[in-house]
Coordinates of N, CA and C in Angstrom, one line a residue:
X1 N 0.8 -1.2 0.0 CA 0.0 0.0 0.0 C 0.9 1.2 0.0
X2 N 0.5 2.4 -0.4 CA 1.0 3.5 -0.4 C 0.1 5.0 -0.2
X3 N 0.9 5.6 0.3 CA -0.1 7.0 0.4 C -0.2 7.4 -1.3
X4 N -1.9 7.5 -1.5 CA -1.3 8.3 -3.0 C -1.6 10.0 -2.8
X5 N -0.9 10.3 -4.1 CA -1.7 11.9 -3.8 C -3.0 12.5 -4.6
X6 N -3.2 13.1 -3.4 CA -4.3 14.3 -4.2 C -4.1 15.3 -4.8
X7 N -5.5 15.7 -5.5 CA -5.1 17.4 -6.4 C -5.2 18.4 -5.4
X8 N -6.5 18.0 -4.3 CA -6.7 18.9 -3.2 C -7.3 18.3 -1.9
X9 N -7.6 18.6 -1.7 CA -8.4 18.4 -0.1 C -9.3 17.7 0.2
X10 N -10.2 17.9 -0.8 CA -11.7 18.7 -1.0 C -12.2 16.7 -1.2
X11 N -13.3 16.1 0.0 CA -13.7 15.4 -0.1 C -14.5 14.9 -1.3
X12 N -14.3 15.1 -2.3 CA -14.8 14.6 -3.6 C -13.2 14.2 -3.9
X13 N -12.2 14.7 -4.2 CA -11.0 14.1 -4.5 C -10.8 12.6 -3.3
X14 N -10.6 12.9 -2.0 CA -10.3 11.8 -0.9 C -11.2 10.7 -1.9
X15 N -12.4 10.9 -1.5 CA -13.4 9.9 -1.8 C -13.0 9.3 -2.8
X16 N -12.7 10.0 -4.2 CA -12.7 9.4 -5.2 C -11.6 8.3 -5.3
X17 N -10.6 8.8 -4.4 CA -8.9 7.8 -4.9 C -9.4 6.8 -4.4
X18 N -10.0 7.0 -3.2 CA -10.5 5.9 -2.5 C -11.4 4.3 -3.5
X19 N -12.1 5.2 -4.1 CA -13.1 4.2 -5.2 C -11.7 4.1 -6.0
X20 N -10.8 4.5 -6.6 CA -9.9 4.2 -7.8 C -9.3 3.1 -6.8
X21 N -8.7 3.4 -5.6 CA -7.9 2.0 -5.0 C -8.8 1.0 -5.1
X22 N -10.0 1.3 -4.4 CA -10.9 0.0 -4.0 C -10.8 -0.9 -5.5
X23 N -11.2 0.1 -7.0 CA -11.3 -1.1 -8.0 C -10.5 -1.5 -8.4
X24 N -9.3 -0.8 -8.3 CA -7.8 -1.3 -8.4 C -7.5 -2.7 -7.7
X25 N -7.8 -2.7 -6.2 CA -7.2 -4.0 -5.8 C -8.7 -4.8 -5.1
X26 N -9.9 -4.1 -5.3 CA -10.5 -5.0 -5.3 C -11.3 -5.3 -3.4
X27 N -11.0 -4.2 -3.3 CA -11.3 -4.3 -1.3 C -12.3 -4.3 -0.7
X28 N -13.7 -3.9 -1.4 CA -14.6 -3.9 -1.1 C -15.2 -4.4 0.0
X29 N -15.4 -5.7 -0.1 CA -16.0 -6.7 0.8 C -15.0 -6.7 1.9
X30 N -13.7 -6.3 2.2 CA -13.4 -6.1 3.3 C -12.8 -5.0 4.3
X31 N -13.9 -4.0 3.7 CA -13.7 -2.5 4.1 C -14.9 -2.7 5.1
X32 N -14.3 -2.5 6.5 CA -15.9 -2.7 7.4 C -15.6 -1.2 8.4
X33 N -14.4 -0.7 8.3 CA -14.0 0.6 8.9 C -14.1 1.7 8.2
X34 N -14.1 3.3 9.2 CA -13.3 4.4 9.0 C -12.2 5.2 9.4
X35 N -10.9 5.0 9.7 CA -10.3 5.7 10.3 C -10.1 7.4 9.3
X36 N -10.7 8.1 10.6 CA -10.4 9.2 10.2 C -10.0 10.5 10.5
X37 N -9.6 11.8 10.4 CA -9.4 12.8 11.2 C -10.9 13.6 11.1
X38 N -11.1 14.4 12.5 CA -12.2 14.6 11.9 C -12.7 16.5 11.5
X39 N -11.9 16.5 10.1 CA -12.0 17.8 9.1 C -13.8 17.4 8.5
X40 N -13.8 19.2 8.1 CA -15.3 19.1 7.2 C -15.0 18.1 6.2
X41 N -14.1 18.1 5.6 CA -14.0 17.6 4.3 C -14.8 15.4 4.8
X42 N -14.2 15.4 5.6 CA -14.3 13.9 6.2 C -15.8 13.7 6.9
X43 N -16.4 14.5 7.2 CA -17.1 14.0 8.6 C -18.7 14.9 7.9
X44 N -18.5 15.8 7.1 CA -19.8 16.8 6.6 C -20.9 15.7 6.3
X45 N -22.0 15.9 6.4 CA -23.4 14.7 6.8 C -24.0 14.9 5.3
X46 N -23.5 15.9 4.5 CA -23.8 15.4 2.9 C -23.4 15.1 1.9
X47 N -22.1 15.7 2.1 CA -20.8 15.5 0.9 C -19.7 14.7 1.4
X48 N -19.6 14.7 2.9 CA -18.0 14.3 3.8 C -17.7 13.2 2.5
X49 N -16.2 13.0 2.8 CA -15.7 11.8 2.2 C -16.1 10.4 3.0
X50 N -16.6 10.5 4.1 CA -17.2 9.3 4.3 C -18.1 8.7 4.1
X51 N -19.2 9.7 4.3 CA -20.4 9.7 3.0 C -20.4 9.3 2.3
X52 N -19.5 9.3 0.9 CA -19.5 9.3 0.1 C -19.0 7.8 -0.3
X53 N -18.1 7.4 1.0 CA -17.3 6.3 1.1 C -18.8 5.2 1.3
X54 N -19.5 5.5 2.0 CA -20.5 4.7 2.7 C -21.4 4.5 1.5
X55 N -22.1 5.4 0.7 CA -22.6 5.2 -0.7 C -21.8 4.4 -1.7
X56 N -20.8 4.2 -1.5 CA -20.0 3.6 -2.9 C -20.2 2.4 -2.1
X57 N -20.4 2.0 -1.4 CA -20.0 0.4 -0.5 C -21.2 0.1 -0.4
X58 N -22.3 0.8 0.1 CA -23.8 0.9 0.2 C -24.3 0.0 1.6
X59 N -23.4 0.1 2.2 CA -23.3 0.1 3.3 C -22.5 0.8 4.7
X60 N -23.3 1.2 5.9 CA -22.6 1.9 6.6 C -21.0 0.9 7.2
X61 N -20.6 2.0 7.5 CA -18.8 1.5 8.2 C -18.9 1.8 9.3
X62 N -18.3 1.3 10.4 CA -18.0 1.8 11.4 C -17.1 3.0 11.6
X63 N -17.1 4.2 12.3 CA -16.5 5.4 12.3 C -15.2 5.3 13.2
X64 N -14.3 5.5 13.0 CA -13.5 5.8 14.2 C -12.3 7.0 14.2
X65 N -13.1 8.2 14.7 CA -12.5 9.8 14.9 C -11.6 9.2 15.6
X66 N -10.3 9.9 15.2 CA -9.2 10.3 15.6 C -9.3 11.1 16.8
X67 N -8.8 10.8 17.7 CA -8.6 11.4 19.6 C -7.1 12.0 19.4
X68 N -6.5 11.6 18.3 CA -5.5 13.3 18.5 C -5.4 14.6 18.7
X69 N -6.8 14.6 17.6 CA -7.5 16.0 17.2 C -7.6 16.8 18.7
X70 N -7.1 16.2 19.9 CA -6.9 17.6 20.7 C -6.2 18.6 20.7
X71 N -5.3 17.9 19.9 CA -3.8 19.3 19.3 C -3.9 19.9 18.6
X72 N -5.3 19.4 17.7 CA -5.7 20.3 16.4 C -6.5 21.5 17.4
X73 N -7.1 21.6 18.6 CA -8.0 21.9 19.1 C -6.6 23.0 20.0
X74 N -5.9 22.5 20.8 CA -5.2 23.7 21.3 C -4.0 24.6 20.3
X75 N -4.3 24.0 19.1 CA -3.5 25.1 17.8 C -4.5 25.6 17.0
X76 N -5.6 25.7 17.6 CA -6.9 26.6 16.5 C -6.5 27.7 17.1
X77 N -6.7 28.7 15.7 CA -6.2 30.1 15.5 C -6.9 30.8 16.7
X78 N -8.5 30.4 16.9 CA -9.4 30.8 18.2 C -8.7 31.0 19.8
X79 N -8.9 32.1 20.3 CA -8.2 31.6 21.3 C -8.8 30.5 22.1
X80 N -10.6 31.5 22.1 CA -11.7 30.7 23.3 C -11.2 29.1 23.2
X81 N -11.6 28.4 21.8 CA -11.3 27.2 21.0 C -10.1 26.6 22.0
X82 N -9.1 27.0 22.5 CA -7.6 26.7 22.8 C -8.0 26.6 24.4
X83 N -8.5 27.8 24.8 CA -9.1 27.9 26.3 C -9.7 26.8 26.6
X84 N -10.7 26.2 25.5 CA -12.0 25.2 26.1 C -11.2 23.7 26.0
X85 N -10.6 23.6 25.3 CA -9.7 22.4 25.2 C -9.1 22.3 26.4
X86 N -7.8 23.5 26.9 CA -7.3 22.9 28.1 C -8.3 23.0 29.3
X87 N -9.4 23.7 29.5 CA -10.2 23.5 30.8 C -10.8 22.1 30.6
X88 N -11.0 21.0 29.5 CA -11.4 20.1 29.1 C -10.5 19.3 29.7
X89 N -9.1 19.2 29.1 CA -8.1 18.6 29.7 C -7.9 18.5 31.6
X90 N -8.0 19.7 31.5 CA -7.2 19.8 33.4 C -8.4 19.1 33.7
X91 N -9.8 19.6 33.4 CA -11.2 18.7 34.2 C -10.7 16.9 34.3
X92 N -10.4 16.7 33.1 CA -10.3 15.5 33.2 C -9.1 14.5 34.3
X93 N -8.1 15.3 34.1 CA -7.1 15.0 34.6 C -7.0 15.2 36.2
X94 N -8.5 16.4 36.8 CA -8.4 16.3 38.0 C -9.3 15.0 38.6
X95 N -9.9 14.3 37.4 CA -10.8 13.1 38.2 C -10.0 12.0 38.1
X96 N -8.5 12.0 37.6 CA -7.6 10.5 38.0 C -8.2 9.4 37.3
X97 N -9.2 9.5 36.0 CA -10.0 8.1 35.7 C -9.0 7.0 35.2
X98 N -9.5 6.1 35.1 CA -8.4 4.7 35.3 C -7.9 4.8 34.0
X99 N -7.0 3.8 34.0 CA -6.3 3.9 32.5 C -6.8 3.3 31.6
X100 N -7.8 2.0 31.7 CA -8.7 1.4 30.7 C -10.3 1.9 30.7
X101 N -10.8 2.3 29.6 CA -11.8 2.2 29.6 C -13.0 1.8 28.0
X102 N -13.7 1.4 28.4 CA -14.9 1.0 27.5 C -14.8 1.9 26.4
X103 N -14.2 1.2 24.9 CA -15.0 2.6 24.4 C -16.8 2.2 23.8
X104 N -16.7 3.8 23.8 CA -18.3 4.2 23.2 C -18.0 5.1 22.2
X105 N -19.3 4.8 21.1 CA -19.2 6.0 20.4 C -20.2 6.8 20.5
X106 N -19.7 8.3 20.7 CA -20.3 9.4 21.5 C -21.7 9.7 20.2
X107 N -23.1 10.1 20.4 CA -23.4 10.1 19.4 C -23.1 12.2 19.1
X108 N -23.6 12.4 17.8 CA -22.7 13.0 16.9 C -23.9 14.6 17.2
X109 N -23.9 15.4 16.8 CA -24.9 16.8 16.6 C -24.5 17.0 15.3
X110 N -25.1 16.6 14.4 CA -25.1 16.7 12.7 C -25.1 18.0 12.1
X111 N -25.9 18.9 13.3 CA -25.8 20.3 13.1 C -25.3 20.9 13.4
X112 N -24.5 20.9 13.8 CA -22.5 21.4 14.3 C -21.9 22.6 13.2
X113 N -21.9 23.9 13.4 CA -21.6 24.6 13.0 C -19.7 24.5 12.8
X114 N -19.3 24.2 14.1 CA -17.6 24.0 14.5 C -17.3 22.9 14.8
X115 N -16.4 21.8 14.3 CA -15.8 20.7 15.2 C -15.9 20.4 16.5
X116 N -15.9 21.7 17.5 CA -15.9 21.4 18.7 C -17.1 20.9 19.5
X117 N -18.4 21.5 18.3 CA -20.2 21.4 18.5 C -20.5 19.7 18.5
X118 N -19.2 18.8 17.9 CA -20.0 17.9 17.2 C -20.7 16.7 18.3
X119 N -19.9 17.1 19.4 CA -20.0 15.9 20.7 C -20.6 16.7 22.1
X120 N -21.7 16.7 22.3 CA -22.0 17.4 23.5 C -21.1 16.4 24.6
X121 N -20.5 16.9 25.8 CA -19.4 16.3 26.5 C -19.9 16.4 27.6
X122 N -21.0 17.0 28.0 CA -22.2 16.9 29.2 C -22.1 15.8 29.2
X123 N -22.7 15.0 28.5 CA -23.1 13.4 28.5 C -22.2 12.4 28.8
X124 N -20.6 12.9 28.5 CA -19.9 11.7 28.1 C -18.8 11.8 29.4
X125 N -18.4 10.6 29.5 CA -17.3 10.8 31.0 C -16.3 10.9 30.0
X126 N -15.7 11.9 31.1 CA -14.5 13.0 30.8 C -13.1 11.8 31.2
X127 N -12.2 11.9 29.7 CA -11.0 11.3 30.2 C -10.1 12.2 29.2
X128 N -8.9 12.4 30.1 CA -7.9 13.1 29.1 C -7.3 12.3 27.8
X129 N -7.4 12.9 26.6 CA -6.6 11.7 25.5 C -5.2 11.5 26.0
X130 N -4.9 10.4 26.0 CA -3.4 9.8 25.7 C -2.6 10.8 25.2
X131 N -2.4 11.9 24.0 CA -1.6 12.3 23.7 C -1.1 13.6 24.5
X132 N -2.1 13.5 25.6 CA -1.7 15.0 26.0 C -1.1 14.4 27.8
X133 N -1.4 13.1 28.3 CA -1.0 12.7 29.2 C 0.3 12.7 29.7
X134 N 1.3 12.9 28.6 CA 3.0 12.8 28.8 C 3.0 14.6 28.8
X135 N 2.2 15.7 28.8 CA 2.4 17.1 28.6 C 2.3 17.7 30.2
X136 N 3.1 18.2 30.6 CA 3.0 18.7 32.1 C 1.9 19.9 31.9
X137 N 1.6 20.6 32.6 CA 0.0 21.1 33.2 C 0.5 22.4 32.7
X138 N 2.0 22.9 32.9 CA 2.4 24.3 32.3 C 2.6 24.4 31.0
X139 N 3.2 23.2 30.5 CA 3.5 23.2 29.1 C 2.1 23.3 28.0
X140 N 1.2 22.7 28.4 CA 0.1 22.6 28.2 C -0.9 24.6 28.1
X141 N -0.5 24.7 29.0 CA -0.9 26.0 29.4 C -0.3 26.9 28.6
X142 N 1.1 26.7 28.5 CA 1.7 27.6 27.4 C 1.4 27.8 26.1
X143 N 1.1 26.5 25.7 CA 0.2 25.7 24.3 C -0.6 27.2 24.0
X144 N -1.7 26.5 25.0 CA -2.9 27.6 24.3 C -2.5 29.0 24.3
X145 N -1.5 29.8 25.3 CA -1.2 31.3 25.0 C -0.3 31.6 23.8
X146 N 0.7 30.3 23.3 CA 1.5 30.5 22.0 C 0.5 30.0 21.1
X147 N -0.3 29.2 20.8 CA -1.2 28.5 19.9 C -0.4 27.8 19.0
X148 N 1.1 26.8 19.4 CA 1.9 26.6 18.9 C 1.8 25.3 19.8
X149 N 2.2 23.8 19.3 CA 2.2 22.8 20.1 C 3.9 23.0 20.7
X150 N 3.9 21.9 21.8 CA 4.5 22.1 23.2 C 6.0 21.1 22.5
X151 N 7.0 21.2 22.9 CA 8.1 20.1 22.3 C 8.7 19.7 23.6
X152 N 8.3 19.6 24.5 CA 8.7 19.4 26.2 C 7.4 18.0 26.4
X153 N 8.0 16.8 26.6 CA 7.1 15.8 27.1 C 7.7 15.4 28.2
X154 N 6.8 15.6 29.2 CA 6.9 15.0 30.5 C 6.1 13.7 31.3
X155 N 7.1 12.8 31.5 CA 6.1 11.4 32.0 C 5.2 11.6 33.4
X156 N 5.9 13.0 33.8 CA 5.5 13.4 35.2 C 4.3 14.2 35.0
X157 N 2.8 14.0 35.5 CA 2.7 16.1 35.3 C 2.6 15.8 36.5

């Protein structure tokens, strides 16, 4: 396998290479996933490339957003956006939740103006992602006032 390239971004290209690999090698019948980041282009409820992925197969896939996207979340140009991520983070981190847990999939707000709208977090128990777990509590902090990710990983916070 290889990464191929695109012309652009734009979930009509993703989607498409996608159908050009699938008839290329033939994978249909054993595409039962999505891994993906979760951009408009990927996740939009008319056009997303998953959509579109899900219509060519004519069956639904299973979804599975990416939990990095909190870096994408404390490097948004927004500051509030940067603010709400780390008060998200420290909340979590002040409840100690265990290191295993159940996943679920959170359900979605279709009408999500921002990435951040798409998961009301009321509902869902709060756990810090893994990627921000090795980030001490200042570095983290600094994050969101530079809006620049952190190059200091600490096993301690």
């Amino acid at each position: 396998m290889s990464v191929p390239a695109l012309l652009d971004g734009t979930s009509q290209s993703q989607a498409n290479k996608v159908f050009e690999i699938d008839e290329e090698l033939g994978l249909s019948e054993n595409i039962s996933a999505l891994r993906f980041d979760i951009t408009a282009s990927n996740i939009e409820w008319k056009n997303g490339a998953c959509v579109q992925l899900e219509n060519h197969l004519r069956r639904k896939l299973l979804s599975l957003a990416c939990r990095k996207h909190a870096f994408e979340l404390l490097e948004d140009d927004r500051n509030y956006i940067r603010e709400f991520c780390l008060r998200r983070i420290m909340a979590a981190r002040a409840r100690k939740s265990i290191a295993l847990r159940k996943f679920t999939i959170p359900d979605f707000n279709f009408e999500a103006e921002h990435y951040h709208e798409l998961i009301d977090w009321q509902n869902w128990e709060k756990t810090e992602p893994p990627l921000t777990m090795g980030i001490s509590d200042e570095a983290l902090k600094q994050m969101v006032v530079d809006g620049e990710p952190v190059e200091v990983f600490d096993s301690q916070n």
